[in-house]
Coordinates of C-alpha atoms in Angstrom, one line a residue:
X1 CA 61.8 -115.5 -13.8
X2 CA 58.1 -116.3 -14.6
X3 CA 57.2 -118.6 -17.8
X4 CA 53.7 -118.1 -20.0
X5 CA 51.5 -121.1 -19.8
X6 CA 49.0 -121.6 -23.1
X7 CA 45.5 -119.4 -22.5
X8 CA 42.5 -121.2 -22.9
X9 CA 39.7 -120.2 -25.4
X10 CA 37.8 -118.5 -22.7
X11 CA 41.2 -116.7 -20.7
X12 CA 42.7 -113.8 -21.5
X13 CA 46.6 -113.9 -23.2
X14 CA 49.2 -114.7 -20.4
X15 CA 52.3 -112.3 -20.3
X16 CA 55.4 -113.7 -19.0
X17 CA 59.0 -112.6 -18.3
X18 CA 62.6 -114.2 -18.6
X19 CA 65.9 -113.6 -18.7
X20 CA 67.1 -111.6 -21.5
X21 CA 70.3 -110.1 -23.1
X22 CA 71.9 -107.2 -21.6
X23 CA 69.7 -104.1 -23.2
X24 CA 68.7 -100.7 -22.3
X25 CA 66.1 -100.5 -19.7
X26 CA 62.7 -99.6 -22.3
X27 CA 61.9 -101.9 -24.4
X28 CA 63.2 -101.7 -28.2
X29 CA 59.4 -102.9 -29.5
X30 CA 56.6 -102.7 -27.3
X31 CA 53.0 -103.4 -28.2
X32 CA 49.9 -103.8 -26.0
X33 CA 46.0 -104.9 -26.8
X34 CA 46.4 -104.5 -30.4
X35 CA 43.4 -105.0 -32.7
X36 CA 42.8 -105.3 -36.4
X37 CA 39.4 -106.4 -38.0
X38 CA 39.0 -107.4 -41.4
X39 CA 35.6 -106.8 -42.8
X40 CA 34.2 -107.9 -39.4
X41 CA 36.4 -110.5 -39.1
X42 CA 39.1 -110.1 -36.0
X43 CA 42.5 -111.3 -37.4
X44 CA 44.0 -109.4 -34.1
X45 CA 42.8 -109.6 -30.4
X46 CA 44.4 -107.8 -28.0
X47 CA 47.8 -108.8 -29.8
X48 CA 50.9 -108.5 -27.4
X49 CA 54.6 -108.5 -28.0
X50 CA 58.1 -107.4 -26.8
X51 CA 61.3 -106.8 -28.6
X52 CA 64.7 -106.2 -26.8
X53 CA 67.9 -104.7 -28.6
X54 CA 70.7 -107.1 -29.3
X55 CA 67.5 -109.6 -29.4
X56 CA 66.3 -112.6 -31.5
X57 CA 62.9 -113.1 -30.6
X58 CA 60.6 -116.2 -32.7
X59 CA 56.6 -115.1 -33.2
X60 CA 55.5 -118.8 -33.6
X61 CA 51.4 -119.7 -34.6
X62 CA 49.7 -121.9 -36.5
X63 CA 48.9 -120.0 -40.5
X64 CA 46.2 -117.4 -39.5
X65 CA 47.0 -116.8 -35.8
X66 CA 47.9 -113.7 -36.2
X67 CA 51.6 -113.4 -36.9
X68 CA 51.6 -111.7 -40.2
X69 CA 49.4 -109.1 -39.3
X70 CA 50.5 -108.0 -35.8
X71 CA 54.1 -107.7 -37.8
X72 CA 52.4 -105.7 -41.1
X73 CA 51.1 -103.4 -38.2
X74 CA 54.3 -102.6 -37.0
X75 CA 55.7 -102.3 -40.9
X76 CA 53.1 -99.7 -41.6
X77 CA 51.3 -102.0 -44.0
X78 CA 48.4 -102.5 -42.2
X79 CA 47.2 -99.8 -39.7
X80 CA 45.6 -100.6 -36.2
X81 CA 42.7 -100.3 -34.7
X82 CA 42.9 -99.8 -31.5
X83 CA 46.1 -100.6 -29.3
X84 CA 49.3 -99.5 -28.9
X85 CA 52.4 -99.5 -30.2
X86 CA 55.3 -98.0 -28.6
X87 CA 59.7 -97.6 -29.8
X88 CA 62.0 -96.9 -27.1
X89 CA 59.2 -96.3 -24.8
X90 CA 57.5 -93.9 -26.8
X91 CA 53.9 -94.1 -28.2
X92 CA 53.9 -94.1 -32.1
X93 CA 51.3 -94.3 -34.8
X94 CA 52.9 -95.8 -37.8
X95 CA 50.7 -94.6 -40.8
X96 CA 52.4 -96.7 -44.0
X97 CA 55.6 -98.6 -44.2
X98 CA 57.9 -95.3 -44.6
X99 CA 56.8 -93.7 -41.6
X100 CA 58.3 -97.7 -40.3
X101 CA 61.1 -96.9 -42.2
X102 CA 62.1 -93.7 -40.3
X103 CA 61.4 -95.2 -37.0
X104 CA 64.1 -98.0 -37.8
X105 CA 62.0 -100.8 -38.8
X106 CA 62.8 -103.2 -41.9
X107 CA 61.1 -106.1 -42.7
X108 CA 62.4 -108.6 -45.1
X109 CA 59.5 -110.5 -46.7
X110 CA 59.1 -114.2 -47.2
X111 CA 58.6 -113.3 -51.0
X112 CA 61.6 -112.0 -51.7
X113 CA 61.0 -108.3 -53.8
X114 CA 63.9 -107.8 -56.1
X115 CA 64.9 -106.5 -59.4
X116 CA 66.7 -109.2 -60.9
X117 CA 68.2 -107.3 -64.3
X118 CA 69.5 -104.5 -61.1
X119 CA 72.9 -104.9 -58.8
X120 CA 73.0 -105.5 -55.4
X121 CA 73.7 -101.8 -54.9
X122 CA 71.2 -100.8 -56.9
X123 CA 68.5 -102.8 -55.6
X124 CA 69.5 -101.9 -51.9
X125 CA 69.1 -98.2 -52.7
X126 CA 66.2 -98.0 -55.6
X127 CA 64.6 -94.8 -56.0
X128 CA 67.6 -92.9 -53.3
X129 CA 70.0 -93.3 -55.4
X130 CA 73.0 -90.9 -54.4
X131 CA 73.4 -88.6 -56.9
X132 CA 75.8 -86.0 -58.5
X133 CA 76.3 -83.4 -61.2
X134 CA 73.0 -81.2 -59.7
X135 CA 71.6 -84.3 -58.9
X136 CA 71.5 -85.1 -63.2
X137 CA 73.5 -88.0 -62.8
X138 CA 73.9 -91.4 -60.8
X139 CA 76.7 -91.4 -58.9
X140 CA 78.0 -95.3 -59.4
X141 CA 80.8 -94.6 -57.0
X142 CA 78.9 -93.3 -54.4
X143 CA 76.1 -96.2 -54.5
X144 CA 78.3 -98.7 -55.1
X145 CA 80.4 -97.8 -51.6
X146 CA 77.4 -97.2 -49.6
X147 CA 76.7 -100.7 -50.2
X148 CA 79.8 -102.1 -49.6
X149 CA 80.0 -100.3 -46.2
X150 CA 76.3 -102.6 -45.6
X151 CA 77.8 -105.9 -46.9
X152 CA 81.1 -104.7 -44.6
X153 CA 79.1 -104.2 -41.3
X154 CA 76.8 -108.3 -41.9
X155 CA 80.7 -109.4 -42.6
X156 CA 79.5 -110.1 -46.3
X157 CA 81.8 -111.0 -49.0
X158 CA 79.4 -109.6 -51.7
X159 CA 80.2 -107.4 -55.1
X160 CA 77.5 -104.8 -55.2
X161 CA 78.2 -104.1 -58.8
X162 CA 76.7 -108.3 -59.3
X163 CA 73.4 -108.5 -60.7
X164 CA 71.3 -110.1 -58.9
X165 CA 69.7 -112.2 -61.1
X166 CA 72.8 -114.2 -61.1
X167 CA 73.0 -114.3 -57.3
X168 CA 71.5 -118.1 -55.3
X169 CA 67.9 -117.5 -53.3
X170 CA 70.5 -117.3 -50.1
X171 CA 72.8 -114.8 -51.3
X172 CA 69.2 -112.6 -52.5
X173 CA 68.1 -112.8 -49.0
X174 CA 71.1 -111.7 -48.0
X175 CA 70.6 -108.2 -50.6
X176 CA 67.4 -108.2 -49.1
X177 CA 68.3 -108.0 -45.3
X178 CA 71.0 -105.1 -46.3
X179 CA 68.1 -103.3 -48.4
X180 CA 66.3 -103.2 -45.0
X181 CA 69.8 -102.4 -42.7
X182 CA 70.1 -99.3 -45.4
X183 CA 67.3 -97.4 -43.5
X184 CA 69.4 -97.7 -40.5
X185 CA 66.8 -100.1 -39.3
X186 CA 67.1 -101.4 -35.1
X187 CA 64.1 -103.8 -35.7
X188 CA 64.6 -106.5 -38.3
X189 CA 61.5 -108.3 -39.2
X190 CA 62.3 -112.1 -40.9
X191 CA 59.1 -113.8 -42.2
X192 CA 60.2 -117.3 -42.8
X193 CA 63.5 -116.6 -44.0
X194 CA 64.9 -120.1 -44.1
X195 CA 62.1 -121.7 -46.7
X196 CA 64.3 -121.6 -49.6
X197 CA 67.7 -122.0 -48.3
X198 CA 69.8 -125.5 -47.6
X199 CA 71.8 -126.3 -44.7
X200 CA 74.9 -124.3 -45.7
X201 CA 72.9 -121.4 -46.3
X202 CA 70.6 -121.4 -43.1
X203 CA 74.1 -121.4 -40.9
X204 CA 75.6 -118.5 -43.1
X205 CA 72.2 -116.4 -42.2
X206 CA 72.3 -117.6 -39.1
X207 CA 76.0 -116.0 -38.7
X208 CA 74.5 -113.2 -40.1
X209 CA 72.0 -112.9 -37.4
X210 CA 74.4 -113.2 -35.3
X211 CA 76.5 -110.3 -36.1
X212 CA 73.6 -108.2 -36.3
X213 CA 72.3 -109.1 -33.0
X214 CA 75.7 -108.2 -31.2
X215 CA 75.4 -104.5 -32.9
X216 CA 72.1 -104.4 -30.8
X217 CA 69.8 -104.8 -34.2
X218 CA 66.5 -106.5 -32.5
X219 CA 65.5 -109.1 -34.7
X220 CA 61.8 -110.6 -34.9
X221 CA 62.1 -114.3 -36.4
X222 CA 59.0 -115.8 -38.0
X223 CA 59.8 -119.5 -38.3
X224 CA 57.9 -122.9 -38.7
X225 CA 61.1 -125.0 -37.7
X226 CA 61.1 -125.8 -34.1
X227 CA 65.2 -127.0 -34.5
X228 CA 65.8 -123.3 -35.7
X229 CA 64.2 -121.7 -32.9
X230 CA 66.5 -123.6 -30.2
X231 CA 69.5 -122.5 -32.6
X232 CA 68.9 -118.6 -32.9
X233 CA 66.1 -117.3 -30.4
X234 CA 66.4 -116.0 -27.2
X235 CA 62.9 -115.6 -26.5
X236 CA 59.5 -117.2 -28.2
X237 CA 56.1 -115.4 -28.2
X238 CA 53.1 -117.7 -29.4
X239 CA 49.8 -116.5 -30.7
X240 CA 46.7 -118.3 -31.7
X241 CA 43.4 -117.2 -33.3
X242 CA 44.8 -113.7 -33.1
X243 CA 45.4 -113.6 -29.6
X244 CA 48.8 -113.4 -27.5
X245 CA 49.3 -116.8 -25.3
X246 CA 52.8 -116.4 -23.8
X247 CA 56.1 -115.9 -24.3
X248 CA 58.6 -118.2 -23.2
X249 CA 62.6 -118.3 -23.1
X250 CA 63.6 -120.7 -25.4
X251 CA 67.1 -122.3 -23.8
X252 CA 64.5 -123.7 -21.2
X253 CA 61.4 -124.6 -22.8
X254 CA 60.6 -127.7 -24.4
X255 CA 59.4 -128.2 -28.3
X256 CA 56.6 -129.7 -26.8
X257 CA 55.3 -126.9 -24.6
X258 CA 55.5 -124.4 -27.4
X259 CA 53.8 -127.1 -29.7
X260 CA 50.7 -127.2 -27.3
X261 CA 50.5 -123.2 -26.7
X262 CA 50.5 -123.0 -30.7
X263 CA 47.8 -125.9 -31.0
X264 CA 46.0 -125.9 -27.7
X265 CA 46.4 -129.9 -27.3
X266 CA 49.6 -132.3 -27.3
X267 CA 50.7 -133.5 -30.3
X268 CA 51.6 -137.1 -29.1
X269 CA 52.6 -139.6 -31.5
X270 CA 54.0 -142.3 -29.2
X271 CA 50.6 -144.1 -29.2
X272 CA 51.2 -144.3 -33.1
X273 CA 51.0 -148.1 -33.8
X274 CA 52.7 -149.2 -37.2
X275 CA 50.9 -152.0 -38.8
X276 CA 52.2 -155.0 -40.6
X277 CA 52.0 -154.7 -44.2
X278 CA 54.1 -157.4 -45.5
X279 CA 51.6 -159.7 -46.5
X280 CA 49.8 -156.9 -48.6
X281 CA 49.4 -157.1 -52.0
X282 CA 52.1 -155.4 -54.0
X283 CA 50.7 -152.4 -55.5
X284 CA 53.9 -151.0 -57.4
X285 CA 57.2 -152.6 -58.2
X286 CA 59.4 -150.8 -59.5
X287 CA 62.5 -152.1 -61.3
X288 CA 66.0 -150.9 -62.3
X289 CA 64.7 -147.2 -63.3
X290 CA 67.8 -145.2 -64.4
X291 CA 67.8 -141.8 -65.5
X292 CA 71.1 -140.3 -66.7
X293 CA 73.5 -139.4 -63.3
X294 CA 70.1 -138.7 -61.3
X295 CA 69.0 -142.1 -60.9
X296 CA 70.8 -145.2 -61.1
X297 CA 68.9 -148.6 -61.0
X298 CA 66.2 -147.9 -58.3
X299 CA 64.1 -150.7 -57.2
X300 CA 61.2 -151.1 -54.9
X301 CA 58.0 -152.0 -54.0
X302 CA 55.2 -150.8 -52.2
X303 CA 52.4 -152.2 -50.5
X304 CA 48.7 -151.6 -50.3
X305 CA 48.4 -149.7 -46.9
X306 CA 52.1 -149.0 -46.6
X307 CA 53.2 -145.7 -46.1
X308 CA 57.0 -146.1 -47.7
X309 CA 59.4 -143.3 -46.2
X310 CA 61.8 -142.0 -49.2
X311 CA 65.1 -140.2 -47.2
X312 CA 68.5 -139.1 -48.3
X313 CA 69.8 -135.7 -48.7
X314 CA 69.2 -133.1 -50.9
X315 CA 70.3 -133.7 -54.3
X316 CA 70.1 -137.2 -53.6
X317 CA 67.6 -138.0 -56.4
X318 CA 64.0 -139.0 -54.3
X319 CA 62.1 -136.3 -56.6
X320 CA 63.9 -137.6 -59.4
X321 CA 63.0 -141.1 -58.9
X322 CA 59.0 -140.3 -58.2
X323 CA 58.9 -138.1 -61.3
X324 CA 60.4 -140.8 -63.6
X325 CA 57.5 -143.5 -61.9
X326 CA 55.3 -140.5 -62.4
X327 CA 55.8 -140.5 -65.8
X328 CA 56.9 -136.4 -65.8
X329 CA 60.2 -137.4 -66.8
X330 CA 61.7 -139.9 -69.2
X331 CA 63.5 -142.9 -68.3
X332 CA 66.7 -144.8 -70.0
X333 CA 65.8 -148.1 -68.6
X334 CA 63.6 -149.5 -65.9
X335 CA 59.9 -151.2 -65.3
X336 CA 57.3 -150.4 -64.1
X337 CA 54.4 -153.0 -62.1
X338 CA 51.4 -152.3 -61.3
X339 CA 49.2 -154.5 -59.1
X340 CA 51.7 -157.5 -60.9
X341 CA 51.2 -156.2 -64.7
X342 CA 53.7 -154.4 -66.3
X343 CA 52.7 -151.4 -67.7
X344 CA 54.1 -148.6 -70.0
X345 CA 54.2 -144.9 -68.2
X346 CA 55.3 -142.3 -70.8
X347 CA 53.4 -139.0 -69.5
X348 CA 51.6 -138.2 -66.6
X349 CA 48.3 -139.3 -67.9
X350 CA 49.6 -143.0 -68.3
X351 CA 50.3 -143.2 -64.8
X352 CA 47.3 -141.5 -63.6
X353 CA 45.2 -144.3 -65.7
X354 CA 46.7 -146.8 -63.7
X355 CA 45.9 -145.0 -60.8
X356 CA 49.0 -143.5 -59.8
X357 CA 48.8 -140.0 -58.3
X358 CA 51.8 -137.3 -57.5
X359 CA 51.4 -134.4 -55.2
X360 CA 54.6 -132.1 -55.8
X361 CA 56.7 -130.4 -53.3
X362 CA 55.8 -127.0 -55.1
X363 CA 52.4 -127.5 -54.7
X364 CA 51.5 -124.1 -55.7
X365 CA 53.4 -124.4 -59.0
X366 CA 52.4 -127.7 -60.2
X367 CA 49.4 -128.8 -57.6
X368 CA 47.4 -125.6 -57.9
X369 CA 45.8 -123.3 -60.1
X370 CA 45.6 -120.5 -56.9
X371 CA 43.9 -118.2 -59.3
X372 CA 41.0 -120.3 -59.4
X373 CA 38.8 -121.6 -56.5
X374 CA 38.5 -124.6 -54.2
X375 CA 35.7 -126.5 -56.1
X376 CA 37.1 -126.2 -59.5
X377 CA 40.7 -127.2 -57.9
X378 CA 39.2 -130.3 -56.1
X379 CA 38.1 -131.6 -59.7
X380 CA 40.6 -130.5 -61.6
X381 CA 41.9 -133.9 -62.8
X382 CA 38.4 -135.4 -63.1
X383 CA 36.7 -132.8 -65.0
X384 CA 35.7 -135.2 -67.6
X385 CA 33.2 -137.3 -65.2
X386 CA 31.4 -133.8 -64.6
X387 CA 30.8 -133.1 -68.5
X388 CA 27.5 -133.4 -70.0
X389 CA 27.7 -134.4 -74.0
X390 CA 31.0 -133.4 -73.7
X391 CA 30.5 -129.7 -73.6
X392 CA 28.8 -128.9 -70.4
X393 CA 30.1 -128.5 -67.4
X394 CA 27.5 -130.0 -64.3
X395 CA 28.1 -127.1 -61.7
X396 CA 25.9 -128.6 -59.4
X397 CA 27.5 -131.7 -59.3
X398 CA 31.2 -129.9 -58.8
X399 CA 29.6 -128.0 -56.5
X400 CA 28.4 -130.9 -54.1
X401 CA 31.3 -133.1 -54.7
X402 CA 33.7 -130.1 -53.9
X403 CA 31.5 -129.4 -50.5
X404 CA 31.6 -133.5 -49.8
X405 CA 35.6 -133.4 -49.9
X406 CA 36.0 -130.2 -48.3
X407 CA 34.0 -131.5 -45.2
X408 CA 35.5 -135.0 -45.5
X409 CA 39.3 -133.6 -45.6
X410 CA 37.9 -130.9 -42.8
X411 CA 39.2 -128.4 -44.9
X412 CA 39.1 -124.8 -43.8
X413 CA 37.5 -122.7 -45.9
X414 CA 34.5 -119.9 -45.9
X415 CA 32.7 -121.9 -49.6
X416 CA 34.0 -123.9 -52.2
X417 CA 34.1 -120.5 -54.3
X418 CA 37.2 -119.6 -52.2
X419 CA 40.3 -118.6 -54.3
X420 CA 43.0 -121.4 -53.5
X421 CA 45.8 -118.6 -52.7
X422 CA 44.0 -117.4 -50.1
X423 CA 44.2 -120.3 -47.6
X424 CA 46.5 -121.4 -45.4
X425 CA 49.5 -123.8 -46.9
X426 CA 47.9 -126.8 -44.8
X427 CA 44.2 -126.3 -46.6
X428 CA 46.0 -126.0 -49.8
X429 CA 47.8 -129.2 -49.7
X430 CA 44.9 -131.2 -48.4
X431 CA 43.1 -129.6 -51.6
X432 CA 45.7 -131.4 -53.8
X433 CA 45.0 -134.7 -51.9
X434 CA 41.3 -134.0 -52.3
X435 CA 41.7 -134.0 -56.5
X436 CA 43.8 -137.4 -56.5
X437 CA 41.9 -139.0 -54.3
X438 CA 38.6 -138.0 -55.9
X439 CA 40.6 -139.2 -59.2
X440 CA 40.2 -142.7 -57.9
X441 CA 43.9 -143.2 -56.9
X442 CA 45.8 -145.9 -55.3
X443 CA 49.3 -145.7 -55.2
X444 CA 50.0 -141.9 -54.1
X445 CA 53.5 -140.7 -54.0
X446 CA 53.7 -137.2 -51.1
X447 CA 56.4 -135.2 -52.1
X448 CA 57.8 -132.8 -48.9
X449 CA 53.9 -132.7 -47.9
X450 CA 54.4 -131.0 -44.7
X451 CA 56.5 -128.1 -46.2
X452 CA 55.8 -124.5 -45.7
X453 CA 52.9 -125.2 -43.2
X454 CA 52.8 -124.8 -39.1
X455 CA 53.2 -127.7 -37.0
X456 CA 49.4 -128.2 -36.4
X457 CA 48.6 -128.3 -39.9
X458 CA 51.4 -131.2 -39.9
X459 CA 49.3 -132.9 -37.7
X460 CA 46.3 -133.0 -39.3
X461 CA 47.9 -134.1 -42.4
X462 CA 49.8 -136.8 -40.8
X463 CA 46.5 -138.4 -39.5
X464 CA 45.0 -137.5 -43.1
X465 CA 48.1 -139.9 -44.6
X466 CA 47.5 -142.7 -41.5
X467 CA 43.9 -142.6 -42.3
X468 CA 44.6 -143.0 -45.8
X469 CA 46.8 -145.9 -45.4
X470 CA 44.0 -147.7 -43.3
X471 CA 41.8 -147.7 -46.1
X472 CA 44.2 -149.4 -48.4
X473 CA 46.1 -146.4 -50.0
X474 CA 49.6 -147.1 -50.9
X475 CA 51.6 -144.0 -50.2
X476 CA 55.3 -143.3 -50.7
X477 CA 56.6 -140.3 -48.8
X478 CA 59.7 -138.0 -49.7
X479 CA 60.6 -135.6 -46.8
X480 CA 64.2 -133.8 -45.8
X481 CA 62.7 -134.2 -42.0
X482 CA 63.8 -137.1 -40.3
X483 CA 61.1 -137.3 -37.3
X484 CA 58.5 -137.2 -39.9
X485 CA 60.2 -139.9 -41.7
X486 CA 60.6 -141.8 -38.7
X487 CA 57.3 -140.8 -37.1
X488 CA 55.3 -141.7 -40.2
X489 CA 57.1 -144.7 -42.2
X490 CA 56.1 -148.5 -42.2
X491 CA 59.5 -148.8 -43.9
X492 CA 62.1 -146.4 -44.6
X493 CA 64.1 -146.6 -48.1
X494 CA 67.1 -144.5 -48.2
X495 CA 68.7 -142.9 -50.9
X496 CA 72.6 -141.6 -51.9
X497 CA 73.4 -139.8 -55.3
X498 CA 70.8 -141.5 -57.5
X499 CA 71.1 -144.9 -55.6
X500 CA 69.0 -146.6 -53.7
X501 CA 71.6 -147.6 -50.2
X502 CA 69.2 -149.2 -48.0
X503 CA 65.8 -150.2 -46.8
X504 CA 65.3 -150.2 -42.9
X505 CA 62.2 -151.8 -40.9
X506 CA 60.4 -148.4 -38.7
X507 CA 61.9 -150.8 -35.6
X508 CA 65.3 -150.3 -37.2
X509 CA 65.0 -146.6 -38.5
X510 CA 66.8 -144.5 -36.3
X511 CA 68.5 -140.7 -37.2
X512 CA 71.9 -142.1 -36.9
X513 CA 70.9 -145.4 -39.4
X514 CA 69.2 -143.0 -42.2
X515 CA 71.9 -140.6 -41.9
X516 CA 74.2 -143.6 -42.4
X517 CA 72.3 -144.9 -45.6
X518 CA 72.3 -141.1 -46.9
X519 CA 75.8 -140.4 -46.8
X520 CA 77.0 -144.2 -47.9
X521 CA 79.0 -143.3 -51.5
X522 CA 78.3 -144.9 -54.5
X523 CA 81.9 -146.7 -54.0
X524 CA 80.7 -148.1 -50.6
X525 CA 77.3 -149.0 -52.2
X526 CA 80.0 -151.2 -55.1
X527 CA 81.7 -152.6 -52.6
X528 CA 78.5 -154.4 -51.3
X529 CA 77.4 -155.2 -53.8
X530 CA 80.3 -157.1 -54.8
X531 CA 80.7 -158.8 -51.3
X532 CA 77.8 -159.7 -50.3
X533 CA 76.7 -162.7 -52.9
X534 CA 79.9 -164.3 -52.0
X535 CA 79.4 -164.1 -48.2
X536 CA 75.9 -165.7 -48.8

């Protein structure tokens, strides 16, 4: 058995080999020196990758190296260049997703592309609806059944008369992988289907996969999240800047050796020295916020150059709590400090006076206007400093500012005239934390910054938040992932059903002590409280 190591700029791709599930001897998916240009521009070069029956193979890459469109190639969406792509050893040209579709290839699309007013059945089979009466009328029965025989073969418990509007994001997905079975598809193309979904969820996909996988279905997983890969994969195949680097079996490969084929350096963080901030000046105190059954007399403070890790489960009420400091929702009781002056925070424009600044973990919804470009994004919340008399807009100054924060941030971009939706998640979010920053603000609170974007983009973003932290930003950080938590925190609060269960030094944070603090009941919390004052 032979193992990829990463190309270098200057090398061609690597193939490798490894030990594989028992298949047939040609390979389900093959495809060799694929190419696809966009006006000029090469998003694929000499693109290679292998699929197997009975097979979960991860494509992993940073946003733009290539992933999407080597698998929109092999869906028919895009069409190649040059290259080739071959089923069951057999050259093919795939000329638009139903010519895909006959070969047995489904994709099922990070967005997901339903009808919600439909039923599962009838979204499964839209426009081949089985028929009857001299094909005049729908035959319910028939569609309905066909359906149920899909849901019956993923071991689904799953009306296909529900409508799917009243279905959860998981249980959608789940519509959405049988809409793509229901072509009798052998390839099964998965583009991030985990970004919507909570634990419970994840593992009844991941059963799903399963099941599908022993009936020989190949299945190409597109993921961000290393700790799924080592769950479901059997093999990983890495690309960057359009190119093929390796493949790699993932049982024996460590996170960090696919991290550096994706990135083309080690990510290291051990050299990562936390400061001492407890001397700082105390930029926000807060003070017994409560807010109905979501929060229930949170305190803290925060430091000037503190990064403040926020933990706990989902549900647990961390967005709830930054959104009530924020100002975006109202309070029943609680203060507010700033810099030692208590201040009154009604709306978000209160806090953003005192120079208080939110970046949401739905960036695009409430962070973004993706319709509109980078320089009008950048200056979104400052667009009054840009007006002359009040009814002019300065273009040239929103033009140089924008260029000054795009190059300070190292944002990657072709102009400042760039729609927003068309950059990577990682360039996006560092245009949100361009605006507040430009807006003059101290006190930042990160909400799930790293979601959605590929482990490099992480990186750069976690220096961005180090970097901004050494020049006296106070930060407080909300993320469901517990190495970023631990690799990113001066402190750790930790949070249980709207209460606030514990604070822990980054020398005492550990997995096992967060997970502790985010399971510990409110009853435990009581009992604590109770004690303690009489022990001391």
């Amino acid at each position: 058995m032979s193992t990829a190591a990463p190309a270098t700029p200057n090398q061609p791709a690597i193939s490798a080999t490894s030990a594989m599930p028992a298949t047939s001897t040609a390979p389900l998916v093959q495809i060799t020196d694929l190419c696809k240009a966009f006006s000029g521009v090469k998003a694929l070069d000499r693109g290679q990758f292998e699929l197997l029956s009975g097979e979960v193979h991860a494509l992993m890459g940073e946003n733009g190296a290539g992933k999407s469109t080597l698998m929109k190639v092999l869906a028919g969406v895009y069409q190649k260049d040059s290259g080739e792509v071959k089923i069951d050893g057999r050259a093919v040209e795939i000329a638009d997703p139903r010519a895909a579709q006959a070969l047995g290839i489904g994709i099922v699309h990070q967005e997901l592309n339903l009808m919600n007013h439909l039923s599962a059945a009838h979204n499964i089979f839209v426009g081949r609806e089985p028929m009857k009466h001299f094909g005049l009328v729908l035959d319910e029965d028939a569609i309905n059944a066909q359906a149920a025989a899909i849901f019956a073969r993923m071991h689904l418990h799953l009306d296909p008369r529900t409508v799917v509007g009243e279905l959860t994001v998981a249980k959608q997905q789940m519509v959405e992988i049988a809409k793509a079975l229901s072509f009798d598809s052998r390839v099964l193309i998965m583009d991030e289907p985990t970004a919507a979904l909570n634990d419970a969820e994840i593992a009844e996909l991941f059963r799903i996969i399963r099941g599908l996988k022993a009936q020989g279905v190949g299945i190409v997983y597109i993921s961000h999240k290393m700790d799924e890969l080592k769950q479901i994969s059997d093999r990983v195949t890495v690309m960057r800047d359009g190119q093929y680097i390796g493949t790699v079996p993932t049982a024996s490969t460590p996170m960090e050796t696919i991290i550096s084929m994706m990135v083309g350096r080690t990510l290291d963080a051990s050299d990562r020295v936390v400061p001492d901030t407890s001397a700082n000046e105390v930029l926000l105190d807060v003070r017994g916020i409560s807010r109905g059954q979501a929060i229930k007399n949170a305190s803290f403070t925060l430091r000037r150059g503190e990064i403040l890790g926020l933990a706990g489960l989902m549900g647990a009420g961390r967005t709830e709590l930054a959104r009530a400091v924020f100002g975006a929702d109202p309070v029943d009781a609680g203060e507010v400090h700033v810099r030692g002056t208590k201040v009154q925070i009604r709306s978000p424009q209160d806090a953003v006076a005192h120079g208080i600044g939110y970046l949401s973990e739905d960036r695009k919804r409430f962070g973004l206007a993706t319709g509109l470009n980078v320089e009008t994004n950048v200056v979104l919340a400052t667009l009054d400093r840009f007006s002359s008399g009040g009814f002019w807009l300065d273009q040239n100054a929103i033009h140089a500012t924008a260029r000054d924060y795009v190059q300070r941030l190292a944002i990657k971009t072709p102009s400042v005239e760039q729609q927003v939706r068309l950059l990577s998640g990682g360039n996006q979010q560092k245009i949100v934390i361009a605006k507040w920053l430009l807006r003059d603000c101290d006190i930042l609170f990160f909400d799930e910054p790293t979601r959605g974007i590929d482990v490099g983009a992480k990186s750069e973003i976690y220096k961005l938040l180090d970097a901004l932290a050494a020049q006296g930003k106070a930060i407080v950080m909300i993320s469901s992932e517990l190495p970023e938590i631990l690799r990113m925190s001066h402190r750790v609060l930790v949070m249980c059903e709207g209460r606030i269960t514990g604070e822990l030094s980054a020398a005492e944070a550990t997995q096992e002590s967060i997970m502790h603090l985010a399971t510990l009941r409110p009853s435990a919390v009581d009992v604590v409280d109770t004690v303690e004052p009489v022990l001391a």
